[in-house]
CSV table of N, CA and C in Angstrom, one decimal:
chain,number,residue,atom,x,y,z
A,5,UNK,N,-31.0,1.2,28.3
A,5,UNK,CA,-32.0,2.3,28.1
A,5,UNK,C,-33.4,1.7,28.0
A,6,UNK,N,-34.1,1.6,29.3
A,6,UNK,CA,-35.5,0.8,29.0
A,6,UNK,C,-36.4,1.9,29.4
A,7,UNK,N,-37.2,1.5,28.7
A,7,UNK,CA,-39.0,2.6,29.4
A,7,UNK,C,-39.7,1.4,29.7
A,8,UNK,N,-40.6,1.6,31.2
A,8,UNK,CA,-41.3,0.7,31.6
A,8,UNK,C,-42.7,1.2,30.9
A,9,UNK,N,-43.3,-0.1,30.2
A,9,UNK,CA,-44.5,0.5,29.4
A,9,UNK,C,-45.5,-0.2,30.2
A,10,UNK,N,-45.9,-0.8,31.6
A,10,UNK,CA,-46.9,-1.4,32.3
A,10,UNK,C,-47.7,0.0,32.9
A,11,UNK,N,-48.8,-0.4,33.2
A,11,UNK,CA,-49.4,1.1,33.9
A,11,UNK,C,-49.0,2.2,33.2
A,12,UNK,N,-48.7,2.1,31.8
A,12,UNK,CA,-48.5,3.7,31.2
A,12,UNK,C,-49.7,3.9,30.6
A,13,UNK,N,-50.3,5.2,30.9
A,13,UNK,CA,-51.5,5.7,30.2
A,13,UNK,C,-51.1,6.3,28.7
A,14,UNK,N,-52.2,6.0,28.0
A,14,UNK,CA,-52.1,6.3,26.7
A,14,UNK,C,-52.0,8.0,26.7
A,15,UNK,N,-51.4,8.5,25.8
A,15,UNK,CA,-50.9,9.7,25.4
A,15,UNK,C,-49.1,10.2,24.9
A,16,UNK,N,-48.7,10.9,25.2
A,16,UNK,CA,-47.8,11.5,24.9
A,16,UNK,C,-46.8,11.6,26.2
A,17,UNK,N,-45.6,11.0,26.5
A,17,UNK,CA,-44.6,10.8,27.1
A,17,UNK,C,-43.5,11.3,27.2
A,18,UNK,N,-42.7,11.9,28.0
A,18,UNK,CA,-41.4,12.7,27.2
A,18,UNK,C,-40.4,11.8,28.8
A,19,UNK,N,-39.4,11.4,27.8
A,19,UNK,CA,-38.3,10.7,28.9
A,19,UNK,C,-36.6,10.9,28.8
A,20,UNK,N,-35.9,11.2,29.3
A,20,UNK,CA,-34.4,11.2,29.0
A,20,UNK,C,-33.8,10.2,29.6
A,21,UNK,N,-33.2,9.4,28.6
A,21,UNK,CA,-32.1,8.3,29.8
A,21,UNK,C,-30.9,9.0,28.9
A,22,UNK,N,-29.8,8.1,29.5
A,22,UNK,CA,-28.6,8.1,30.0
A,22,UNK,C,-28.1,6.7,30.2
A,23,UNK,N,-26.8,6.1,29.3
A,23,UNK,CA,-26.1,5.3,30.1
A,23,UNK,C,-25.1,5.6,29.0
A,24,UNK,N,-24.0,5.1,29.7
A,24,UNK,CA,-22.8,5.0,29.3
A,24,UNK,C,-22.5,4.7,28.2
A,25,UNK,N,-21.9,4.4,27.3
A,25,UNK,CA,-21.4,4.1,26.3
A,25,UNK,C,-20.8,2.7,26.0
A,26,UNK,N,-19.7,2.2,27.2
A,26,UNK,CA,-19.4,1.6,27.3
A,26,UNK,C,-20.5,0.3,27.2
A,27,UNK,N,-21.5,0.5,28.3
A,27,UNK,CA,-22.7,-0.1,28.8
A,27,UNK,C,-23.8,-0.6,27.2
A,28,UNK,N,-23.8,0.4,26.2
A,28,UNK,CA,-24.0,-0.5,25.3
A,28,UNK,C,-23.3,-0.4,23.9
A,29,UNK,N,-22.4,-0.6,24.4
A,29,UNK,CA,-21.5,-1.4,23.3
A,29,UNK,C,-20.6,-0.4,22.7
A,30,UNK,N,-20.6,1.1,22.6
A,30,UNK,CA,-20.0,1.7,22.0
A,30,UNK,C,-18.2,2.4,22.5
A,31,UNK,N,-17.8,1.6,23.0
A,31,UNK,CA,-16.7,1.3,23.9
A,31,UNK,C,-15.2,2.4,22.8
A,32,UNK,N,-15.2,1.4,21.5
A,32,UNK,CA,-14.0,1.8,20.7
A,32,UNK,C,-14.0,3.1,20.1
A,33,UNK,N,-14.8,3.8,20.1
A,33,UNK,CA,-15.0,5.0,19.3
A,33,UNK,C,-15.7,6.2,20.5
A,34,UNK,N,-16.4,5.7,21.4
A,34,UNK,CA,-16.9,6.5,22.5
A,34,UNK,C,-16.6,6.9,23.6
A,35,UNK,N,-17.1,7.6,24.3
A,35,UNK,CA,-16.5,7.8,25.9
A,35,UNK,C,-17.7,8.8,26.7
A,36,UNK,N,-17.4,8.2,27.8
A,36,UNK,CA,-19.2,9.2,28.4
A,36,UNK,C,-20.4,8.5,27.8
A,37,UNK,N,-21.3,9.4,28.1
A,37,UNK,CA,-22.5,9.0,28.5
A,37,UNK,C,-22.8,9.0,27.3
A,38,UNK,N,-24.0,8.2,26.4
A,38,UNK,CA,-25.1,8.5,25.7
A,38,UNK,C,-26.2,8.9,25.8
A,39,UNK,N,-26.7,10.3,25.3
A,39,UNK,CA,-28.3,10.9,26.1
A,39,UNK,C,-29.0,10.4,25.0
A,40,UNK,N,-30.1,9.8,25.2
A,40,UNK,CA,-31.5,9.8,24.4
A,40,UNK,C,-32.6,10.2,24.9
A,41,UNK,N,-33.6,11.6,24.2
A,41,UNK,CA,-34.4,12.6,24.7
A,41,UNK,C,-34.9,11.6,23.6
A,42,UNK,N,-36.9,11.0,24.9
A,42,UNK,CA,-37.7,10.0,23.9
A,42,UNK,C,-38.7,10.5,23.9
A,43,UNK,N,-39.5,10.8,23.1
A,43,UNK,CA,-40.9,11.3,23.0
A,43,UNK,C,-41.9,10.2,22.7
A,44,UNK,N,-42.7,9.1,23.8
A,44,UNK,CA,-43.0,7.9,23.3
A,44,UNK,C,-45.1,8.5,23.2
A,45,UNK,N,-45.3,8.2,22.5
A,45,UNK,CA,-46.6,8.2,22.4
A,45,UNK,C,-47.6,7.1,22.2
A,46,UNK,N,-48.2,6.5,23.4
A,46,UNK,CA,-48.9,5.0,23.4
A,46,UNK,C,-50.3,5.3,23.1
A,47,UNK,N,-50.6,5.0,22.0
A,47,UNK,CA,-52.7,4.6,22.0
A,47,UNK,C,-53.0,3.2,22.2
A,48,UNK,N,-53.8,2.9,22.4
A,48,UNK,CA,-54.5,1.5,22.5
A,48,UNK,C,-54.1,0.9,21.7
A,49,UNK,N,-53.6,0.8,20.7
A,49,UNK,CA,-52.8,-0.7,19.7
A,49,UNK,C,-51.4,-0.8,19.8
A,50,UNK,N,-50.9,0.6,20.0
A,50,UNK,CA,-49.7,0.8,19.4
A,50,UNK,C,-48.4,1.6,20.2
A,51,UNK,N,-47.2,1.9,20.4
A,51,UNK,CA,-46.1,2.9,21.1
A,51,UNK,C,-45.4,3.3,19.8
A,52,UNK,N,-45.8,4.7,19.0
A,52,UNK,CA,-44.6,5.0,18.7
A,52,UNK,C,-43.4,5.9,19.7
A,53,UNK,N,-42.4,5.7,19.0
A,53,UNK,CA,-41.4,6.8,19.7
A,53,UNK,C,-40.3,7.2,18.8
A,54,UNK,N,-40.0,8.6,18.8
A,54,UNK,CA,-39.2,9.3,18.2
A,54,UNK,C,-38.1,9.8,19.0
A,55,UNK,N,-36.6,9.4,18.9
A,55,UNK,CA,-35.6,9.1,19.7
A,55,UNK,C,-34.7,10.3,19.3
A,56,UNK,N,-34.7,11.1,19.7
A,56,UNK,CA,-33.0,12.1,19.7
A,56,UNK,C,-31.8,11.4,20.5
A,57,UNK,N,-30.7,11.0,19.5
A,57,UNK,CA,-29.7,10.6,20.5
A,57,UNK,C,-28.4,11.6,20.2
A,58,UNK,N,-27.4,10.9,21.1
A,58,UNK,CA,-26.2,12.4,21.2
A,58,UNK,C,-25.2,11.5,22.1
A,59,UNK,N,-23.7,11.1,21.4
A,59,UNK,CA,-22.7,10.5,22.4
A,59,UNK,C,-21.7,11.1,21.8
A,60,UNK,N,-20.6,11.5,22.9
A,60,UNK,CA,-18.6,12.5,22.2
A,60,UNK,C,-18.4,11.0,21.5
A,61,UNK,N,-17.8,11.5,20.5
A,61,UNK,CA,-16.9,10.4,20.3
A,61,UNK,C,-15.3,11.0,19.9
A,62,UNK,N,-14.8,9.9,20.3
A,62,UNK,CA,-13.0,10.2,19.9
A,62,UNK,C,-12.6,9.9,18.9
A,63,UNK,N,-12.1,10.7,17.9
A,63,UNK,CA,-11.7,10.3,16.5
A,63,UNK,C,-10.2,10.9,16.1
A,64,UNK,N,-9.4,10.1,15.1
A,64,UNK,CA,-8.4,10.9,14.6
A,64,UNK,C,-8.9,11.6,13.3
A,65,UNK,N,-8.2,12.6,12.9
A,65,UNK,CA,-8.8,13.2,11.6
A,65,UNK,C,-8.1,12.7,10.6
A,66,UNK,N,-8.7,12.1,9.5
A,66,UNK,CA,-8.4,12.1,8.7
A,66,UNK,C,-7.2,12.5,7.5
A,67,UNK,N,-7.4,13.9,7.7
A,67,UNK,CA,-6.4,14.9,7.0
A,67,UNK,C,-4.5,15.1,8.1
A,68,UNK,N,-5.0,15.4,8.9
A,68,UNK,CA,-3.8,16.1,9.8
A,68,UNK,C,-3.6,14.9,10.9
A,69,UNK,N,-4.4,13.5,10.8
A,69,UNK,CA,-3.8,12.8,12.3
A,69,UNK,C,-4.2,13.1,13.5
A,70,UNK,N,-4.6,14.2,13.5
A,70,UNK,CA,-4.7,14.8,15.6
A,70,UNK,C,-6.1,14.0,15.6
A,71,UNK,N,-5.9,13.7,17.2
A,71,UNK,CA,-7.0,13.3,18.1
A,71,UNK,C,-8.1,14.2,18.3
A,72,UNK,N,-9.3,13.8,18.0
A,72,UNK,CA,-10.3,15.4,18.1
A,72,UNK,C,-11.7,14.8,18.7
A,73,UNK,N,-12.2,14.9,19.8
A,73,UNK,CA,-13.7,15.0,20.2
A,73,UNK,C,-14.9,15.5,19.7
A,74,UNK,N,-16.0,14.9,19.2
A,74,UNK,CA,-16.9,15.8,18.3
A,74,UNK,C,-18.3,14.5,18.5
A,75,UNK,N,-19.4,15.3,19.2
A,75,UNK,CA,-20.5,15.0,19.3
A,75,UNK,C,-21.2,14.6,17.9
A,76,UNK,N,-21.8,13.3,17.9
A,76,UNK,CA,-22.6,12.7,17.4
A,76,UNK,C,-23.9,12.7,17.5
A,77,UNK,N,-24.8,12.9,17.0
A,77,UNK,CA,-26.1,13.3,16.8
A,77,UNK,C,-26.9,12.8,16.4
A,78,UNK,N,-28.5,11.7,15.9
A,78,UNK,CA,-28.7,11.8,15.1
A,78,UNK,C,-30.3,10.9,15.8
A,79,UNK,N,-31.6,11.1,15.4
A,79,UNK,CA,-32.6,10.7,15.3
A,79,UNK,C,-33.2,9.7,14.4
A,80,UNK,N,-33.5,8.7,15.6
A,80,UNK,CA,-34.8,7.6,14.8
A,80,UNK,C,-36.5,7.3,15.4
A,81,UNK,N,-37.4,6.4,14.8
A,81,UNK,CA,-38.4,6.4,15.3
A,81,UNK,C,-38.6,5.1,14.9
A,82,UNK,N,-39.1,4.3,16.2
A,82,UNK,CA,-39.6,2.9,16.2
A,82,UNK,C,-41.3,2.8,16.7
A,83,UNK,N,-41.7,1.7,15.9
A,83,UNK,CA,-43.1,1.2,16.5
A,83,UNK,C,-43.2,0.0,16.8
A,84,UNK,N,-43.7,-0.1,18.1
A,84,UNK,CA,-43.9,-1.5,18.8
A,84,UNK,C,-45.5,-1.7,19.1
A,85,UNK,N,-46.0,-2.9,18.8
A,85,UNK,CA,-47.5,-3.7,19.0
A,85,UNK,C,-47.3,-4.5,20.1
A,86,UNK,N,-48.4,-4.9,20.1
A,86,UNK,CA,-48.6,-6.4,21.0
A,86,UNK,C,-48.9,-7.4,20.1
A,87,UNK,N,-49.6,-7.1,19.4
A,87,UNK,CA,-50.5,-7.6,18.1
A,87,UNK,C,-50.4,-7.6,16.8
A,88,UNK,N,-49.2,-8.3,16.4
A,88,UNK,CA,-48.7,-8.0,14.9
A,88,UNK,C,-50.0,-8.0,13.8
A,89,UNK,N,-50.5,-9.2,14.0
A,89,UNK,CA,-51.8,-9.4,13.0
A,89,UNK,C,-52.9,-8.0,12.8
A,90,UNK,N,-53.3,-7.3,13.3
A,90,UNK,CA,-53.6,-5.9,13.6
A,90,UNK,C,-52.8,-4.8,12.8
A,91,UNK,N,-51.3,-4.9,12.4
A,91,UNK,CA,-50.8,-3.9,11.9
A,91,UNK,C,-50.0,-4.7,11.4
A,92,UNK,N,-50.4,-5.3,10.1
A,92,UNK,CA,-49.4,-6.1,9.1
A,92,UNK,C,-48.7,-4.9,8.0
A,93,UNK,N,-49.2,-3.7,8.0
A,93,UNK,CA,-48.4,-2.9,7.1
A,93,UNK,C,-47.7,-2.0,7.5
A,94,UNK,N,-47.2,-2.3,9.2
A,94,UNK,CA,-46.0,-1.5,9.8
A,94,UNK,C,-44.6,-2.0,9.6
A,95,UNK,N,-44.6,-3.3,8.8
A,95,UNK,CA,-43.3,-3.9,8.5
A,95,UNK,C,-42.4,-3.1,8.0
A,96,UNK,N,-40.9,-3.7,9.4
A,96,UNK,CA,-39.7,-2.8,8.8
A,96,UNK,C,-38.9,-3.1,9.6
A,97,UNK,N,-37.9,-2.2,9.6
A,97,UNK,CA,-36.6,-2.8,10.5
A,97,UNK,C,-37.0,-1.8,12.1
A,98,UNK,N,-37.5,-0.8,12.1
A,98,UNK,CA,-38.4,-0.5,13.6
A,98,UNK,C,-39.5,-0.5,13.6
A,99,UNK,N,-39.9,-1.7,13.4
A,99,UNK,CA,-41.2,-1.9,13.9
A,99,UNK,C,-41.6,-3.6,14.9
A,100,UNK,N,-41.5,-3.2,16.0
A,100,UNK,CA,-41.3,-4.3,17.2
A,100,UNK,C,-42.9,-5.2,17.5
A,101,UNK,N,-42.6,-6.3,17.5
A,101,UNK,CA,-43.6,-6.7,18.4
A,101,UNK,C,-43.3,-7.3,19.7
A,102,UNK,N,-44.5,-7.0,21.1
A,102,UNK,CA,-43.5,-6.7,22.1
A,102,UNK,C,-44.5,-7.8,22.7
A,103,UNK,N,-43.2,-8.6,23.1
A,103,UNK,CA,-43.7,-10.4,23.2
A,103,UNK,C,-45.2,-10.1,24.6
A,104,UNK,N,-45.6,-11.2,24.7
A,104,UNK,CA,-46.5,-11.0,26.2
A,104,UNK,C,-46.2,-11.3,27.2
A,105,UNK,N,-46.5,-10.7,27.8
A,105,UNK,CA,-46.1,-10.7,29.4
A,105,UNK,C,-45.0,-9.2,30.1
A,106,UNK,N,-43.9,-8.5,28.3
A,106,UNK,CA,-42.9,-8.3,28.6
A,106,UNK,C,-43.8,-6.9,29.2
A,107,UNK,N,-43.0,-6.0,29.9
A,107,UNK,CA,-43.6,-4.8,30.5
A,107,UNK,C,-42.2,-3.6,30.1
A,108,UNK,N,-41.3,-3.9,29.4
A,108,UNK,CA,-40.2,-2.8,29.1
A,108,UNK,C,-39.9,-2.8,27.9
A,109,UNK,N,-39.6,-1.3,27.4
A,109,UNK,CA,-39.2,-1.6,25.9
A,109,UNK,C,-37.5,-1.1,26.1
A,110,UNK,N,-36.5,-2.0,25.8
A,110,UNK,CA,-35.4,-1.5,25.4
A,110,UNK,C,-34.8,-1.0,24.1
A,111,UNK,N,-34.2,0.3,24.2
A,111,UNK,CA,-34.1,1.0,23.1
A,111,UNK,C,-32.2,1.0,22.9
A,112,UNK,N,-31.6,-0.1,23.8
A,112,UNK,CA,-30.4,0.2,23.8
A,112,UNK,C,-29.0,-0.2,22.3
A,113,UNK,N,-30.2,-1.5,21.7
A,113,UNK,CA,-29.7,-1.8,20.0
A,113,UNK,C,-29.7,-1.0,19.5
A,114,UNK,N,-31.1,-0.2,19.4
A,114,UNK,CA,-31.4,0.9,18.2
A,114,UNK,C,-30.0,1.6,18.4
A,115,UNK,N,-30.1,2.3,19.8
A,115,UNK,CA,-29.1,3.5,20.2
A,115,UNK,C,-27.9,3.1,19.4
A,116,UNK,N,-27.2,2.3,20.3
A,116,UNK,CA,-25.9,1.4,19.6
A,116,UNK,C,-25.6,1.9,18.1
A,117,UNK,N,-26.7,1.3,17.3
A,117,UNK,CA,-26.9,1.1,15.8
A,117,UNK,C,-26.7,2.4,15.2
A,118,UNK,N,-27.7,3.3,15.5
A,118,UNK,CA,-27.9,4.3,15.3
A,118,UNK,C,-26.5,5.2,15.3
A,119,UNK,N,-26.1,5.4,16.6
A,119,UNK,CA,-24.9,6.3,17.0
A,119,UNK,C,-24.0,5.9,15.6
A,120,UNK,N,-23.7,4.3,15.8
A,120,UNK,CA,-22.8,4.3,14.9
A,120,UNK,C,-23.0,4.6,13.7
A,121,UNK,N,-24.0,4.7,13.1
A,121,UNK,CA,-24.4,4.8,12.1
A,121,UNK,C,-24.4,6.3,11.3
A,122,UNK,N,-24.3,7.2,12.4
A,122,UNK,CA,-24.4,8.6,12.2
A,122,UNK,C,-22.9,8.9,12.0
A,123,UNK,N,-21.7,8.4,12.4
A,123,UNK,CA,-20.4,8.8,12.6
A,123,UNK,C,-19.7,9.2,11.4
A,124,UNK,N,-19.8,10.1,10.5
A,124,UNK,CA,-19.4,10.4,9.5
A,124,UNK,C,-17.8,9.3,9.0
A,125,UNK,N,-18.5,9.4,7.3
A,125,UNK,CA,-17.0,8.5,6.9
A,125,UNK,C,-15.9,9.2,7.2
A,126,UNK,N,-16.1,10.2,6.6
A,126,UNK,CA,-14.7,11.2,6.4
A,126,UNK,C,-15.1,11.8,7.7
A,127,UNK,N,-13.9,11.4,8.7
A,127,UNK,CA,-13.7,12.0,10.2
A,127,UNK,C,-12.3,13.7,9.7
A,128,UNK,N,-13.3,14.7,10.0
A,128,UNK,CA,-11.9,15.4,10.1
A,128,UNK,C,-12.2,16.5,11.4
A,129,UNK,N,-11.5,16.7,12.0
A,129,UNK,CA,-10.9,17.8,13.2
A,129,UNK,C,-12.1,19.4,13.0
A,130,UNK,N,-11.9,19.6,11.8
A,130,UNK,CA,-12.9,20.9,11.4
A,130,UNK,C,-12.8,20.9,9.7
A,131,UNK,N,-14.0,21.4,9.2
A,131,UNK,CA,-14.5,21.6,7.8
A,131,UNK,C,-12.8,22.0,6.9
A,132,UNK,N,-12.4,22.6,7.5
A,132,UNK,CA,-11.2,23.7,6.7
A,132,UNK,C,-9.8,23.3,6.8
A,133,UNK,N,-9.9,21.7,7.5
A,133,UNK,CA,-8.5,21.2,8.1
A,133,UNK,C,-7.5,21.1,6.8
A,134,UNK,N,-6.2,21.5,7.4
A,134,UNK,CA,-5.0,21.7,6.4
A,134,UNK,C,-4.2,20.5,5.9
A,135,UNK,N,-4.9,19.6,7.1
A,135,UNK,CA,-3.8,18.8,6.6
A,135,UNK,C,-2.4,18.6,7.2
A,136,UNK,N,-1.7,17.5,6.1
A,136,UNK,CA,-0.4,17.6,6.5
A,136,UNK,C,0.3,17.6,4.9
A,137,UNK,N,1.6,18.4,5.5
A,137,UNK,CA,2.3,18.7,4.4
A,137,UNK,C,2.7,17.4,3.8
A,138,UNK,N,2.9,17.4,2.2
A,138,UNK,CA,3.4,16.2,1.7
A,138,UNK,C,4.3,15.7,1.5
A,139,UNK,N,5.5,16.9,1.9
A,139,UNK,CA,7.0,16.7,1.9
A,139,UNK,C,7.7,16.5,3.2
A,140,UNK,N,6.9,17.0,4.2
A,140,UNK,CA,7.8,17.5,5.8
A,140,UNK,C,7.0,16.7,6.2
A,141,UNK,N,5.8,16.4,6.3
A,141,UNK,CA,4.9,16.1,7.2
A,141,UNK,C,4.1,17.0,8.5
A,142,UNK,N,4.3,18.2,8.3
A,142,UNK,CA,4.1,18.8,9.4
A,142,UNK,C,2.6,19.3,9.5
A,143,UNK,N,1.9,19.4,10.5
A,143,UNK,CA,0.3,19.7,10.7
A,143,UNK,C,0.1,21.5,10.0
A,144,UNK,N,0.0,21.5,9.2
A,144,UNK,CA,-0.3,22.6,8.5
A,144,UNK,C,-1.6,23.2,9.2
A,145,UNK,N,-2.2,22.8,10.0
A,145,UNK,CA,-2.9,23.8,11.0
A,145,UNK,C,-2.3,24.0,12.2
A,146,UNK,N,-1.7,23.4,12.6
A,146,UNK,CA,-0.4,24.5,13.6
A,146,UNK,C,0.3,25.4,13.6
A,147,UNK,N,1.2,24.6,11.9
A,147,UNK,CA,2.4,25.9,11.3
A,147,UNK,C,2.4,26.1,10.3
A,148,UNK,N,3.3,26.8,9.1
A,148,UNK,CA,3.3,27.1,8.1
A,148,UNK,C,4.4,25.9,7.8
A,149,UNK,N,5.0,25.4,6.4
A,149,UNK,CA,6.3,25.4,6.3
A,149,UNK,C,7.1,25.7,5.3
A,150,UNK,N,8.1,25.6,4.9
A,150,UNK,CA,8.5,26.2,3.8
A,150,UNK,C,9.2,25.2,2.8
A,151,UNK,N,8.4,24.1,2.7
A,151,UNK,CA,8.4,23.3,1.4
A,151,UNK,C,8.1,23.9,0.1
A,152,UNK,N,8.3,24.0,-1.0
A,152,UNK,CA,7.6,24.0,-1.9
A,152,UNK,C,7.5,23.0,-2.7
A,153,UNK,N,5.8,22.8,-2.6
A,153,UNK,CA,5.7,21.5,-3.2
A,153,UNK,C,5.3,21.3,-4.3
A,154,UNK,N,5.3,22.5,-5.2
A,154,UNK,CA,5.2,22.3,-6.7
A,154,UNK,C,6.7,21.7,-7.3
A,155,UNK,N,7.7,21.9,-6.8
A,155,UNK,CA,8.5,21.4,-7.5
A,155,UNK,C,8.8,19.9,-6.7
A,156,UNK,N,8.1,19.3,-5.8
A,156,UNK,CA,8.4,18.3,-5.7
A,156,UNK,C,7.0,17.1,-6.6
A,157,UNK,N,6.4,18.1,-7.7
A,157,UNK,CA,5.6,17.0,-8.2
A,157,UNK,C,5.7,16.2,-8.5
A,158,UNK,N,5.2,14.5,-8.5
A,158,UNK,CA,5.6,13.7,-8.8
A,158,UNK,C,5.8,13.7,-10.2
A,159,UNK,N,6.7,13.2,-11.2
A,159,UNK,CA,7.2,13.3,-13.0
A,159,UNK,C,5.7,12.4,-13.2
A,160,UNK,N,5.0,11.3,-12.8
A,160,UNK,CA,4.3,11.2,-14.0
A,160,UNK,C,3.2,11.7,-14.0
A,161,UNK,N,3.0,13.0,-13.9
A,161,UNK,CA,2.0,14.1,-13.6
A,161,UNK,C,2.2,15.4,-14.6
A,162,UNK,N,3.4,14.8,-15.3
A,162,UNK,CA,4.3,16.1,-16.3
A,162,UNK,C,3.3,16.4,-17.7
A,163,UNK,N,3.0,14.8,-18.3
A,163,UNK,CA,1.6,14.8,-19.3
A,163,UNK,C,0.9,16.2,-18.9
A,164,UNK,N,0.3,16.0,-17.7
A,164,UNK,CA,-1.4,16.4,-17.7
A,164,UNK,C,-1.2,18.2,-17.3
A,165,UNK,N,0.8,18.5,-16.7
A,165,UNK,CA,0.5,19.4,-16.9
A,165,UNK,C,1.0,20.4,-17.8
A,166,UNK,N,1.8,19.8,-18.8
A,166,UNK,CA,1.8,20.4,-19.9
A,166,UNK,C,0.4,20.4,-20.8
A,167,UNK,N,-0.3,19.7,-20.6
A,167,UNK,CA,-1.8,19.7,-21.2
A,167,UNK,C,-2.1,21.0,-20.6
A,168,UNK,N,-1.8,21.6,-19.7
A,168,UNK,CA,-3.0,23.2,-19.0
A,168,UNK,C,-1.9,23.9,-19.6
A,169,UNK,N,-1.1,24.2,-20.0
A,169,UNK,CA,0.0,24.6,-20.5
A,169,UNK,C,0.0,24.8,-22.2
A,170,UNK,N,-0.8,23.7,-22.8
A,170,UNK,CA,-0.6,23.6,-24.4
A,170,UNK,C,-1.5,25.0,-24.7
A,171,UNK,N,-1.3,25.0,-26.4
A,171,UNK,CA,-2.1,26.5,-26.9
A,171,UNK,C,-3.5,25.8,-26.8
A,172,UNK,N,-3.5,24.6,-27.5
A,172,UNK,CA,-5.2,24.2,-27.4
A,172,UNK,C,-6.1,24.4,-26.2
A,173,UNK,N,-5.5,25.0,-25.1
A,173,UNK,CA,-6.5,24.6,-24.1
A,173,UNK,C,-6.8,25.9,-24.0
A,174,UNK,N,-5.4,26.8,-24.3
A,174,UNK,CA,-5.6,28.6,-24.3
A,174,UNK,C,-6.7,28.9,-25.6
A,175,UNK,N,-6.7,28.1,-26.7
A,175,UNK,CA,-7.6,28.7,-27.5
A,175,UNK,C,-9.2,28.4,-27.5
A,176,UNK,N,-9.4,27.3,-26.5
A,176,UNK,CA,-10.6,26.7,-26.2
A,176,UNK,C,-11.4,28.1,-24.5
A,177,UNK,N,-11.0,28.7,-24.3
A,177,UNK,CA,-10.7,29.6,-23.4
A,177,UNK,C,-11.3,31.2,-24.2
């Protein structure tokens, strides 16, 4: 994902790339394309740019096991000089100095970094997923089943619930 920054006039830029996923790096969790919509804006010292990115990725859920597709999303913004000495108080982890001679800025690390970075810990299928049953196993967003699983609570769970059970908690109420 490069933008050629030689012969670009200063002002405000709007660019979409595209590449694969594969192509930079995001192979094990990805599939298809990666879009990044860039808004680059160059003045005479400086490029910033503010990056919308967006790749499917393939995940199992957490709760219930199934395979589920769900777009990733998420924006950053880097600044690149020519001339670090000039802007010593842009220090950070996006802020580039862009060696001499070079004429392209590649954004394909950030992307990389970024995507992954956005991929929630907790992967589930949808907000309201059921799960799987604890006794059958069965995807309780498919079917119903007819465990009951209060009586298969585990015994050393018997304490805490005769505690919701005792009078002290009825008279604290």
């Amino acid at each position: 994902m490069e933008i050629s920054i030689s012969k670009l006039p200063e002002g405000t830029h709007v660019y979409t790339l595209v590449k694969s996923c594969a192509e930079i790096g995001l192979e094990s969790l990805f599939s298809g394309d990666a879009t990044a919509g860039v808004e680059l804006e160059k003045t005479a010292n400086q490029i910033l740019l503010r990056v919308e990115v967006s790749a499917l990725g393939n995940f199992v859920c957490d709760r219930c096991a199934s395979d589920f597709k769900k777009e990733i999303q998420t924006t950053f913004h880097s600044a690149y000089v020519r001339n670090a000495k000039d802007h010593t108080g842009l220090e950070g982890e996006d802020f580039y100095i862009i060696a001499e001679g070079k004429n392209v800025i590649d954004i394909s690390a950030d992307v990389k970094e970024y995507i992954a970075l956005a991929v929630p810990y907790k992967r589930l299928c949808k907000n309201d997923c059921a799960g799987l049953c604890s006794v059958c196993g069965i995807n309780l967003n498919e079917e119903q089943c007819n465990c009951n699983t209060m009586q298969k609570i585990d015994p050393r769970w018997n304490a805490l619930r005769e505690m919701l059970d005792s009078p002290v908690k009825k008279n604290l109420n």
